XYZ file of C-alpha atoms in Angstrom:
723
model
C -9.393 56.779 13.092
C -5.918 56.311 14.622
C -3.700 53.832 12.817
C -0.532 52.078 13.979
C 1.978 50.742 11.485
C 4.566 48.110 12.420
C 7.644 47.672 10.245
C 8.743 44.139 11.102
C 12.488 43.680 10.676
C 14.435 40.429 10.860
C 17.766 40.512 12.714
C 20.164 37.710 11.871
C 22.809 36.571 14.331
C 26.108 38.335 13.680
C 24.479 40.835 11.350
C 23.270 43.540 13.754
C 22.291 46.932 12.319
C 21.722 45.376 8.895
C 18.115 44.268 9.237
C 15.560 44.327 6.428
C 11.837 44.973 6.578
C 9.960 41.694 6.002
C 6.405 42.827 6.809
C 4.520 46.106 7.066
C 1.477 45.607 9.290
C -1.301 48.164 9.692
C -3.584 48.133 12.755
C -6.560 50.470 13.073
C -6.089 51.367 16.730
C -3.766 53.271 18.987
C -1.129 51.348 20.893
C -0.840 51.704 24.648
C 2.880 51.769 25.255
C 2.359 50.343 28.746
C 1.120 47.074 27.214
C 3.498 44.094 27.267
C 5.066 42.869 24.054
C 2.730 39.854 24.152
C -0.171 42.229 23.382
C 1.799 43.706 20.495
C 2.350 40.184 19.168
C -1.378 39.414 19.438
C -2.240 42.531 17.429
C 0.259 41.712 14.680
C -0.802 38.052 14.505
C -4.542 38.818 14.521
C -6.063 38.115 11.132
C -2.839 36.293 10.155
C -1.203 39.582 9.188
C 2.050 38.080 10.431
C 3.157 34.766 8.908
C 3.019 31.724 11.178
C 6.771 31.185 10.885
C 7.418 34.733 12.201
C 4.652 34.650 14.827
C 6.688 32.222 16.931
C 9.950 34.213 16.798
C 11.302 36.133 19.776
C 11.465 39.928 19.981
C 14.934 41.429 20.028
C 16.661 44.794 19.949
C 18.200 46.354 16.888
C 21.499 44.815 17.965
C 20.009 41.313 18.270
C 19.573 41.060 22.050
C 16.527 38.918 22.907
C 13.605 40.576 24.725
C 10.929 38.491 26.476
C 7.222 38.998 25.793
C 6.484 40.292 29.303
C 8.559 43.443 28.642
C 6.556 46.645 28.421
C 6.362 48.156 24.956
C 7.675 51.504 26.224
C 10.760 49.788 27.634
C 11.273 47.968 24.340
C 11.131 51.265 22.432
C 13.598 52.780 24.872
C 16.008 49.860 24.471
C 16.014 50.271 20.722
C 16.467 54.040 20.961
C 19.285 53.623 23.470
C 20.912 51.054 21.244
C 20.881 53.568 18.398
C 22.223 56.423 20.508
C 25.017 54.254 21.882
C 26.263 53.392 18.417
C 29.231 55.732 17.976
C 30.825 54.308 14.850
C 27.777 53.527 12.727
C 25.192 56.295 12.237
C 21.584 55.454 12.950
C 19.518 54.349 9.947
C 17.133 56.858 8.431
C 14.069 54.934 9.710
C 13.443 55.885 13.324
C 13.494 53.118 15.880
C 11.081 54.838 18.239
C 7.597 55.843 17.264
C 7.284 58.548 14.615
C 3.961 60.436 14.741
C 2.684 61.348 11.309
C -0.462 63.399 10.622
C -2.172 63.958 7.344
C -4.456 66.868 7.990
C -6.042 66.745 4.547
C -7.273 63.172 4.937
C -7.726 63.275 8.682
C -5.285 60.408 9.270
C -3.483 59.844 12.563
C -0.548 57.495 11.980
C 2.126 56.138 14.264
C 4.948 54.023 12.920
C 7.002 51.566 14.955
C 10.002 49.433 14.083
C 9.717 45.910 15.487
C 12.726 43.583 15.487
C 12.425 39.799 15.478
C 15.226 37.346 16.063
C 15.710 35.423 12.816
C 16.146 31.652 13.228
C 19.633 30.349 12.778
C 20.130 28.892 9.319
C 20.773 25.183 9.546
C 23.381 24.282 7.017
C 25.048 20.971 6.551
C 28.291 20.252 4.721
C 27.290 17.886 1.940
C 30.579 17.278 0.171
C 30.052 13.566 0.731
C 27.226 11.303 1.817
C 26.910 10.544 5.515
C 28.360 7.266 6.726
C 24.880 5.937 7.535
C 23.698 6.640 3.991
C 26.819 5.045 2.522
C 26.207 1.989 4.656
C 22.596 1.886 3.496
C 23.506 2.021 -0.179
C 26.340 -0.493 0.101
C 24.624 -3.105 2.265
C 23.189 -6.371 0.988
C 19.444 -6.464 1.205
C 18.140 -9.693 2.690
C 14.530 -10.735 2.315
C 12.873 -14.034 3.080
C 10.476 -14.281 0.170
C 8.580 -17.338 1.322
C 7.972 -15.862 4.772
C 7.156 -12.314 3.806
C 5.636 -12.505 0.338
C 4.071 -15.953 -0.167
C 1.332 -14.620 -2.417
C 3.714 -12.801 -4.714
C 6.566 -15.236 -5.266
C 5.984 -18.298 -7.408
C 9.302 -20.052 -7.995
C 12.171 -17.758 -8.848
C 13.372 -14.180 -8.494
C 16.068 -12.132 -10.167
C 18.170 -9.747 -8.102
C 20.208 -6.583 -8.320
C 23.774 -6.333 -7.079
C 25.979 -3.654 -5.562
C 28.874 -1.782 -7.119
C 28.684 1.304 -4.913
C 31.817 3.453 -4.755
C 32.056 6.107 -2.031
C 34.463 8.240 -4.043
C 32.168 8.382 -7.060
C 29.018 9.321 -5.215
C 29.226 12.792 -3.665
C 26.551 15.445 -3.435
C 27.431 18.353 -5.700
C 25.899 21.273 -3.799
C 25.018 22.428 -0.317
C 21.962 24.177 1.003
C 19.845 24.998 4.015
C 18.270 22.032 5.753
C 14.504 22.605 5.593
C 12.258 20.941 8.191
C 8.575 21.200 8.958
C 9.332 23.265 12.064
C 10.757 26.105 9.946
C 7.814 26.238 7.546
C 4.940 28.714 7.616
C 1.279 28.175 6.864
C 1.905 29.505 3.354
C 4.758 27.031 2.905
C 2.491 24.141 3.889
C -0.130 25.395 1.448
C 2.463 25.092 -1.321
C 3.302 21.543 -0.198
C -0.388 20.647 -0.197
C -0.878 21.958 -3.718
C 2.203 20.116 -4.968
C 1.375 16.767 -3.351
C -2.449 16.736 -3.003
C -2.040 14.544 0.073
C -5.617 15.388 1.157
C -7.066 13.818 -2.004
C -8.071 10.179 -1.764
C -6.762 7.417 -4.009
C -8.979 5.966 -6.724
C -8.662 3.108 -9.188
C -8.553 4.379 -12.787
C -9.857 2.385 -15.744
C -9.956 2.849 -19.500
C -13.088 2.128 -21.510
C -12.818 -0.329 -24.385
C -14.797 -0.311 -27.622
C -16.900 -3.300 -26.529
C -18.008 -1.522 -23.350
C -15.670 -3.378 -21.008
C -12.963 -1.659 -18.991
C -9.270 -2.266 -18.404
C -7.407 -1.431 -15.220
C -4.899 1.362 -15.831
C -3.453 2.705 -12.599
C -4.058 4.025 -9.113
C -4.459 7.793 -9.218
C -5.286 10.763 -7.011
C -8.990 11.606 -6.937
C -9.819 14.919 -8.656
C -11.528 16.436 -5.602
C -10.144 16.765 -2.067
C -12.278 15.071 0.564
C -10.541 16.780 3.493
C -8.863 20.013 4.523
C -6.495 20.930 7.348
C -8.177 22.045 10.565
C -6.716 25.249 12.026
C -4.719 24.736 15.233
C -2.500 26.695 17.561
C 1.251 26.559 17.186
C 2.825 24.112 19.623
C 4.723 25.756 22.482
C 7.764 23.641 21.617
C 7.968 25.455 18.290
C 8.257 28.889 19.936
C 11.608 30.633 19.929
C 11.183 31.612 23.599
C 9.099 30.092 26.454
C 7.508 33.489 27.104
C 5.864 33.556 23.660
C 2.146 32.817 23.375
C 0.394 32.873 19.997
C -3.405 32.696 20.185
C -4.023 32.738 16.437
C -4.689 29.359 14.785
C -2.973 28.239 11.585
C -3.747 25.472 9.103
C -0.570 23.480 9.614
C -0.770 19.650 9.548
C 0.418 17.478 12.415
C 3.913 16.383 11.398
C 7.024 14.643 12.649
C 10.421 15.477 11.214
C 11.968 12.356 9.707
C 15.109 12.495 7.576
C 16.406 8.927 7.947
C 17.053 7.432 4.534
C 16.082 3.796 3.938
C 15.693 1.242 1.161
C 12.908 -1.208 0.275
C 13.031 -4.252 -1.997
C 9.859 -6.117 -2.941
C 8.306 -8.031 -5.831
C 5.024 -7.347 -7.572
C 3.075 -9.889 -9.609
C 0.165 -7.939 -11.095
C -0.532 -4.620 -12.757
C -2.514 -3.566 -9.682
C 0.363 -4.160 -7.271
C 2.839 -2.590 -9.708
C 0.704 0.549 -9.872
C 0.583 0.620 -6.080
C 4.376 0.420 -5.979
C 4.795 3.336 -8.373
C 2.169 5.294 -6.390
C 4.291 5.108 -3.216
C 2.139 2.769 -1.159
C 3.719 0.795 1.663
C 5.194 -2.621 0.959
C 2.701 -4.249 3.324
C -0.280 -2.866 1.409
C 1.271 -3.897 -1.907
C 1.736 -7.466 -0.666
C -1.874 -7.601 0.535
C -3.142 -6.608 -2.897
C -1.764 -9.835 -4.352
C -4.524 -11.734 -2.580
C -7.219 -9.251 -3.438
C -7.058 -7.586 -0.027
C -6.548 -3.955 -0.961
C -5.459 -1.820 2.049
C -6.859 -4.299 4.542
C -10.218 -4.639 2.768
C -11.371 -7.205 0.258
C -12.052 -5.750 -3.170
C -15.336 -7.640 -3.187
C -16.494 -5.928 -0.010
C -15.188 -2.385 0.335
C -14.175 -1.025 -3.040
C -17.233 0.685 -4.463
C -16.456 -0.389 -8.031
C -18.920 -0.831 -10.849
C -19.389 -4.219 -12.477
C -17.190 -3.417 -15.488
C -14.463 -2.066 -13.207
C -14.495 -5.170 -11.027
C -14.057 -7.300 -14.141
C -11.108 -5.126 -15.123
C -9.495 -5.701 -11.733
C -10.069 -9.419 -12.148
C -8.073 -9.301 -15.378
C -5.344 -7.038 -14.022
C -3.040 -9.769 -12.752
C -0.344 -11.481 -14.758
C 1.028 -14.855 -13.760
C 3.930 -14.813 -16.225
C 5.266 -11.280 -15.733
C 6.753 -10.081 -12.475
C 8.736 -7.089 -11.317
C 11.249 -6.577 -8.556
C 11.128 -3.052 -7.214
C 13.826 -1.148 -5.349
C 13.222 2.234 -3.739
C 15.831 4.501 -2.166
C 13.863 6.817 0.083
C 15.004 10.217 1.345
C 12.165 11.423 3.600
C 11.853 14.873 5.149
C 8.692 14.651 7.262
C 5.788 12.362 8.167
C 2.202 13.647 8.303
C -0.354 12.115 10.666
C -3.859 12.662 9.321
C -6.984 11.872 11.350
C -10.247 13.394 12.532
C -8.444 15.569 15.104
C -6.468 17.536 12.538
C -8.745 17.314 9.480
C -12.251 18.330 8.504
C -14.366 17.558 5.462
C -14.383 19.943 2.525
C -17.675 21.593 1.628
C -17.737 19.656 -1.662
C -17.307 16.306 0.099
C -19.956 17.100 2.729
C -22.419 18.098 0.030
C -21.696 14.950 -1.985
C -22.197 12.717 1.072
C -25.677 14.108 1.580
C -26.618 13.083 -1.974
C -25.383 9.467 -1.715
C -28.537 7.373 -1.459
C -28.165 4.520 -3.964
C -25.575 2.332 -5.663
C -24.983 4.697 -8.598
C -24.393 7.757 -6.413
C -22.082 5.733 -4.155
C -19.962 4.664 -7.130
C -19.850 8.290 -8.339
C -18.761 9.484 -4.893
C -15.816 7.071 -4.976
C -14.877 8.243 -8.459
C -14.877 11.887 -7.323
C -13.234 11.584 -3.907
C -11.404 8.266 -4.115
C -11.824 4.734 -2.846
C -9.155 4.895 -0.125
C -7.325 7.419 2.052
C -3.940 7.255 3.809
C -3.633 8.394 7.418
C 0.174 8.284 7.432
C 1.952 10.130 4.608
C 5.706 10.476 4.191
C 6.998 13.453 2.205
C 10.412 13.836 0.596
C 12.035 12.269 -2.444
C 12.787 8.772 -3.647
C 14.525 6.962 -6.462
C 12.467 4.076 -7.812
C 13.699 1.184 -9.945
C 11.610 -1.643 -11.354
C 13.054 -4.690 -13.101
C 10.556 -6.702 -15.090
C 10.786 -10.437 -15.798
C 9.148 -12.482 -18.537
C 9.326 -16.101 -17.456
C 8.503 -19.112 -19.627
C 8.736 -22.493 -17.948
C 10.126 -25.195 -20.246
C 11.087 -27.910 -17.800
C 9.271 -30.491 -15.737
C 8.342 -30.437 -12.069
C 8.132 -33.211 -9.483
C 5.643 -31.194 -7.435
C 8.042 -29.728 -4.924
C 8.290 -26.793 -2.548
C 11.642 -24.991 -2.182
C 12.232 -22.154 0.224
C 14.585 -19.765 -1.556
C 16.225 -16.732 -0.028
C 17.924 -14.170 -2.245
C 20.012 -11.189 -1.360
C 20.059 -8.139 -3.591
C 21.726 -4.739 -3.636
C 21.827 -1.773 -5.976
C 24.680 0.422 -7.077
C 25.100 4.069 -7.886
C 27.767 5.471 -10.185
C 28.679 9.074 -10.845
C 26.720 10.639 -13.693
C 24.562 7.565 -14.215
C 22.285 5.281 -12.270
C 22.640 1.611 -13.008
C 22.621 -1.859 -11.543
C 25.126 -4.611 -12.258
C 24.081 -8.179 -12.907
C 25.554 -10.315 -10.158
C 23.747 -12.093 -7.378
C 24.046 -14.414 -4.425
C 21.635 -17.239 -3.748
C 20.915 -19.439 -0.782
C 18.549 -22.368 -1.131
C 16.821 -24.093 1.730
C 14.900 -27.225 0.884
C 11.611 -27.552 2.706
C 10.326 -31.021 1.939
C 11.103 -32.346 -1.509
C 13.300 -31.698 -4.495
C 12.364 -29.447 -7.388
C 13.379 -29.160 -11.003
C 12.457 -26.165 -13.073
C 13.872 -24.420 -16.125
C 12.932 -20.884 -17.094
C 13.987 -18.366 -19.675
C 14.173 -14.879 -18.234
C 14.303 -11.555 -20.012
C 14.617 -8.356 -17.995
C 14.526 -4.629 -18.590
C 15.581 -2.039 -16.034
C 13.945 1.384 -15.689
C 14.522 4.250 -13.270
C 12.491 7.233 -12.108
C 12.571 9.923 -9.424
C 9.684 11.132 -7.313
C 10.375 14.437 -5.616
C 13.442 16.599 -5.962
C 14.447 17.755 -9.431
C 13.107 14.822 -11.437
C 15.137 15.654 -14.552
C 18.191 14.563 -12.539
C 16.948 11.012 -11.923
C 19.941 9.576 -13.795
C 22.377 11.751 -11.842
C 21.834 10.942 -8.148
C 24.740 13.108 -6.864
C 22.988 16.161 -8.280
C 19.497 14.903 -7.456
C 20.027 14.272 -3.717
C 20.336 17.926 -2.571
C 17.374 18.905 -4.742
C 15.106 17.102 -2.247
C 15.802 19.732 0.449
C 13.474 22.559 -0.726
C 9.923 21.890 0.426
C 8.724 22.939 -3.034
C 10.262 19.683 -4.315
C 8.722 17.360 -1.727
C 6.404 14.650 -2.963
C 4.564 11.713 -1.400
C 7.064 8.843 -1.160
C 5.239 6.451 1.171
C 1.664 5.971 2.371
C 0.517 3.818 5.277
C -2.579 3.281 7.427
C -4.708 3.206 4.284
C -8.410 2.451 4.701
C -11.642 2.748 2.706
C -12.564 6.415 2.546
C -16.035 5.731 3.965
C -14.505 4.192 7.094
C -12.103 7.128 7.423
C -14.960 9.631 7.178
C -16.789 7.658 9.870
C -14.087 8.678 12.374
C -15.516 12.215 12.395
C -18.200 12.581 15.067
C -20.747 14.292 12.829
C -20.187 11.712 10.078
C -20.016 8.509 12.144
C -23.127 7.201 10.372
C -21.426 7.107 6.959
C -19.893 3.580 7.175
C -23.298 2.098 8.046
C -24.942 4.191 5.338
C -22.495 2.909 2.729
C -22.891 -0.629 4.060
C -26.677 -0.339 3.866
C -26.524 0.753 0.234
C -24.293 -2.196 -0.584
C -26.498 -4.631 1.340
C -29.514 -3.530 -0.704
C -27.589 -4.372 -3.856
C -26.367 -7.722 -2.466
C -27.331 -10.814 -4.396
C -26.065 -14.321 -5.005
C -24.473 -14.913 -8.382
C -22.541 -17.754 -9.946
C -18.764 -17.453 -9.946
C -17.699 -19.379 -13.045
C -14.233 -20.887 -13.272
C -12.186 -23.894 -14.264
C -9.243 -25.639 -12.613
C -6.311 -25.944 -14.996
C -4.000 -28.847 -14.246
C -0.276 -28.399 -13.988
C 1.553 -29.511 -17.093
C 3.209 -32.909 -16.887
C 5.321 -34.741 -19.424
C 3.232 -35.850 -22.381
C 0.193 -33.723 -21.547
C -0.729 -30.051 -21.574
C -3.803 -27.825 -21.399
C -5.694 -30.286 -19.220
C -8.364 -29.482 -16.646
C -10.207 -31.000 -13.707
C -13.577 -32.364 -14.786
C -16.493 -34.710 -14.090
C -15.511 -37.609 -16.379
C -16.955 -40.894 -17.699
C -15.014 -43.903 -18.969
C -16.960 -47.176 -18.957
C -14.075 -49.140 -20.478
C -11.130 -48.261 -18.222
C -13.122 -48.083 -14.980
C -10.490 -45.897 -13.345
C -11.873 -45.990 -9.804
C -11.656 -49.774 -9.889
C -7.874 -49.405 -10.244
C -7.874 -47.046 -7.265
C -9.754 -49.617 -5.188
C -7.429 -52.409 -6.350
C -4.348 -50.541 -5.122
C -6.083 -49.904 -1.786
C -6.916 -53.636 -1.518
C -3.297 -54.637 -2.115
C -2.021 -52.237 0.551
C -4.454 -53.499 3.201
C -3.761 -57.187 2.542
C -0.011 -56.576 2.846
C -0.431 -55.340 6.413
C -3.627 -56.987 7.712
C -4.906 -60.585 7.687
C -8.214 -62.183 8.513
C -11.846 -62.118 7.536
C -12.320 -58.638 8.932
C -10.128 -56.926 6.393
C -11.513 -59.016 3.528
C -15.074 -58.104 4.462
C -14.140 -54.427 4.622
C -12.429 -54.504 1.242
C -15.424 -56.150 -0.414
C -17.827 -53.694 1.236
C -15.819 -50.760 -0.086
C -15.882 -52.206 -3.604
C -19.627 -52.683 -3.522
C -20.152 -49.154 -2.229
C -17.950 -47.566 -4.901
C -19.731 -49.480 -7.662
C -23.163 -48.130 -6.723
C -24.911 -45.613 -8.969
C -24.749 -43.092 -6.141
C -20.937 -43.073 -6.432
C -19.460 -44.250 -9.746
C -22.215 -46.075 -11.705
C -20.275 -49.291 -12.051
C -16.888 -47.543 -11.860
C -17.605 -45.617 -15.075
C -17.733 -42.163 -13.466
C -14.795 -40.413 -11.867
C -13.323 -36.969 -11.264
C -10.133 -36.596 -13.232
C -7.824 -34.592 -15.454
C -8.410 -34.447 -19.195
C -8.968 -32.008 -22.065
C -11.108 -28.930 -21.493
C -14.837 -29.350 -22.180
C -18.182 -28.420 -20.641
C -17.573 -30.931 -17.856
C -14.548 -28.852 -16.793
C -16.585 -25.714 -16.118
C -17.504 -25.157 -12.487
C -19.660 -22.722 -10.541
C -20.073 -21.671 -6.918
C -22.664 -19.291 -5.496
C -21.173 -16.061 -4.112
C -22.803 -12.987 -2.601
C -21.810 -9.746 -4.315
C -22.722 -6.077 -3.924
C -22.982 -3.206 -6.416
C -23.067 -5.755 -9.278
C -19.424 -6.605 -8.729
C -17.828 -9.543 -10.454
C -17.805 -12.550 -8.075
C -14.414 -13.855 -7.012
C -13.302 -16.958 -5.117
C -11.542 -16.501 -1.782
C -9.056 -18.588 0.147
C -10.359 -20.570 3.148
C -14.034 -19.941 2.357
C -16.168 -23.136 2.123
C -17.791 -23.821 -1.260
C -19.949 -26.446 -2.902
C -18.563 -26.873 -6.412
C -21.151 -27.382 -9.165
C -20.877 -28.471 -12.795
C -23.876 -27.241 -14.864
C -23.254 -29.722 -17.712
C -23.631 -32.742 -15.407
C -25.917 -30.866 -13.004
C -23.866 -32.441 -10.247
C -21.672 -31.377 -7.315
C -18.132 -32.376 -6.343
C -17.885 -34.828 -3.439
C -15.424 -37.166 -1.758
C -16.053 -40.505 -0.041
C -13.689 -41.533 2.762
C -15.795 -44.276 4.357
C -13.342 -46.871 3.068
C -10.597 -45.763 5.477
C -9.292 -48.634 7.639
C -7.428 -48.035 10.873
C -4.366 -45.911 10.006
C -4.972 -46.182 6.259
C -6.877 -43.172 4.912
C -8.759 -43.828 1.691
C -10.824 -41.180 -0.135
C -11.724 -40.773 -3.785
C -13.577 -37.992 -5.635
C -16.962 -38.420 -7.311
C -19.933 -36.255 -8.327
C -23.463 -36.345 -6.966
C -26.652 -34.422 -6.146
C -26.461 -31.385 -3.868
C -27.725 -33.175 -0.752
C -24.598 -35.382 -0.712
C -22.078 -32.773 -1.883
C -18.911 -32.152 0.121
C -17.640 -28.791 1.299
C -14.327 -27.613 -0.130
C -11.908 -24.741 0.424
C -9.052 -23.378 -1.656
C -5.766 -22.862 0.180
C -2.209 -21.741 -0.471
C 0.150 -24.680 -0.053
C 2.915 -22.519 1.444
C 0.535 -20.602 3.751
C -2.621 -22.592 4.382
C -4.057 -20.032 6.824
C -3.885 -17.221 4.262
C -7.126 -15.386 3.462
C -7.894 -13.161 0.510
C -9.277 -13.098 -3.010
C -7.956 -15.681 -5.467
C -6.538 -14.037 -8.565
C -6.926 -15.303 -12.106
C -4.239 -17.896 -12.805
C -3.272 -18.334 -9.147
C -2.221 -21.764 -7.906
C -4.482 -23.282 -5.246
C -4.711 -26.391 -3.088
C -8.206 -27.918 -3.264
C -8.965 -29.113 0.272
C -11.723 -31.379 1.632
C -13.560 -30.380 4.831
C -15.035 -32.865 7.304
C -18.506 -32.616 8.848
C -17.149 -30.159 11.430
C -15.731 -27.847 8.782
C -12.124 -28.841 9.481
C -9.584 -29.527 6.682
C -8.944 -33.247 6.216
C -6.821 -33.605 3.114
C -6.176 -32.197 -0.323
C -6.792 -33.395 -3.870
C -3.913 -35.157 -5.666
C -3.279 -37.244 -8.775
C -3.530 -41.023 -8.469
C -0.100 -42.321 -9.488
C -1.635 -45.333 -11.216
C -2.855 -43.310 -14.212
C -1.822 -39.712 -13.298
C -5.353 -38.621 -14.152
C -7.851 -39.788 -11.525
C -8.186 -37.438 -8.550
C -8.156 -38.709 -4.977
C -7.826 -37.101 -1.549
C -4.568 -37.429 0.379
C -4.677 -36.998 4.157
C -2.503 -34.335 5.760
C 0.732 -35.708 7.200
C 1.232 -38.455 4.608
C 4.415 -38.258 2.554
C 3.984 -37.609 -1.137
C 3.530 -40.926 -2.981
C 3.084 -43.030 0.151
C -0.639 -43.413 -0.535
C -0.170 -43.744 -4.311
C -1.011 -40.103 -4.926
C 1.244 -37.219 -5.810
C 0.887 -33.520 -5.130
C -1.029 -31.618 -7.743
C -2.317 -28.084 -7.268
C -4.347 -26.555 -10.125
C -4.651 -22.954 -11.324
C -7.933 -21.070 -11.006
C -9.042 -19.716 -14.390
C -12.046 -17.371 -14.331
C -14.425 -17.181 -17.270
């Protein structure tokens, strides 16, 4: 059988006659020298015998002159032979440029050897003796963030900062090197990147198992098995070295966009879950959403696929007293866009999907292939710093809301990576004054992701180490969604989201979410809780009525107001409301009357969690009663409503809200501050629960729009404490 051998040589600009053989390709057929070079390219590319990065290069002569693909092969051979013959000073190399017939009579082989020259891409080099002006400006600029506007669920009262001591003269890159981009990488190069980053593996929540059988949240980690693989595609015409080049072979190269613009992010995390997301390179938006239980746009109670013990671990993962401010300096190289057009399911994932038919197999699928998947992945390197705070409040509060805006910056210094402790602060009062005293202790830590990680404390040496694609890592992930929803984007798997949903619906049941409402500490009292109380001696609601009576008589005269006041007193005294003013809802020590329940639908035996802006009827099993409010005593512009407990048929509907963002929706974390809000018969918010200033214990409802204290109640938002 005739065989043709192509010695592929790379010719660099300015280095003619000094080419080196990069590939030796064998083709079991004779070559028709009247064929165009495009046919020769097809034969060399077929079966991926020629790397994808070389398949798009232009043909050239031995001297480096470009030759278009429409040129006949015989003409190309002649040009190379003529180039050799016309070289008077430098003798021709020993390897013939034209074809060299070789016959091996013993083995019956018929060989022809050809030298093929390809125009090597120009090496892109950049002088890196000093950082670019844009990067200097980035590192030296003050970082402004409006915490109340952008992170209401993460920021409680105060935030430390980092300051800048950046010196241009002290921060210079130590070495130079070729600038590597996705356009210069071959299929083999991308395979190396895939193995190093595992960007086709989903993200899963990892737990540790305790001795008592419970679990503790540990971190977010890559799933052990890849759910997807790159779909082969043709090389884009824009990537070809010459417009005449056409490559029909398909290569498994992801869809990418070159992006080398450095940037910085500053954000705060308030739980171990959000801190793990920050260290796992998730976007700031997704990290913020996790603070309210909305993980990657989906509620943990709806989309996660967690077992009961794992859901309990997530419920315990937050920390209300420990916070971290995170700073990332990002040096990206490329962005990958991953969707159903450029991906396909792995055989392992497809096989596993066909076996998912109940709750247990669904949970196992998520453990193997992840709970979530990112459709937008940024590769490169980043420097990550996290400053932790341990805050202990020792002062008193007058129930205020301050909008605080802090600016922060970080500094680099030669041979070390540190931050100095200076800050600027701007306060903007919203409504009322605030007093708070805290003791803060902080500890700064640094790490590098991507590049040569052993150089994390030497940024000048670390920066150029990000250039080689072998050192790229995932530095940011966006467009994250539940993996079942992502799989549903594939035409042949569009039934998967409904299948997963059906499995969860079968496991859906109503369970009691048990919690208590811990009162904010005031002077002279601590560790107090909302509860259904009794006090036949003090008759606390009688004092509430008395203050209401005084206010009405100050402004209104006549029999009408007197009749109304007396009617309200008689109503409040009835057994259906206060049993002779002996019953009330108020703040006192923790007991069985402080334990509440609401009915919540859950799936896959997940731990029930309260959510913001979801109506509830709040039940106390010790009293076997529900929380209610009576506002029938309101008179003209005077709103009057007190809390009491009753049977279910007269119970009121309530919602929990964030005071600083009342429209916010999401899961309420353990220890999170809430505003308990009364709904009217139309389901609209009317007012929120506050302390009666007469005894600072009895709870009443204050109408929206009334200044604090004007109705003899003062703002008081409790903390949700799950059992």
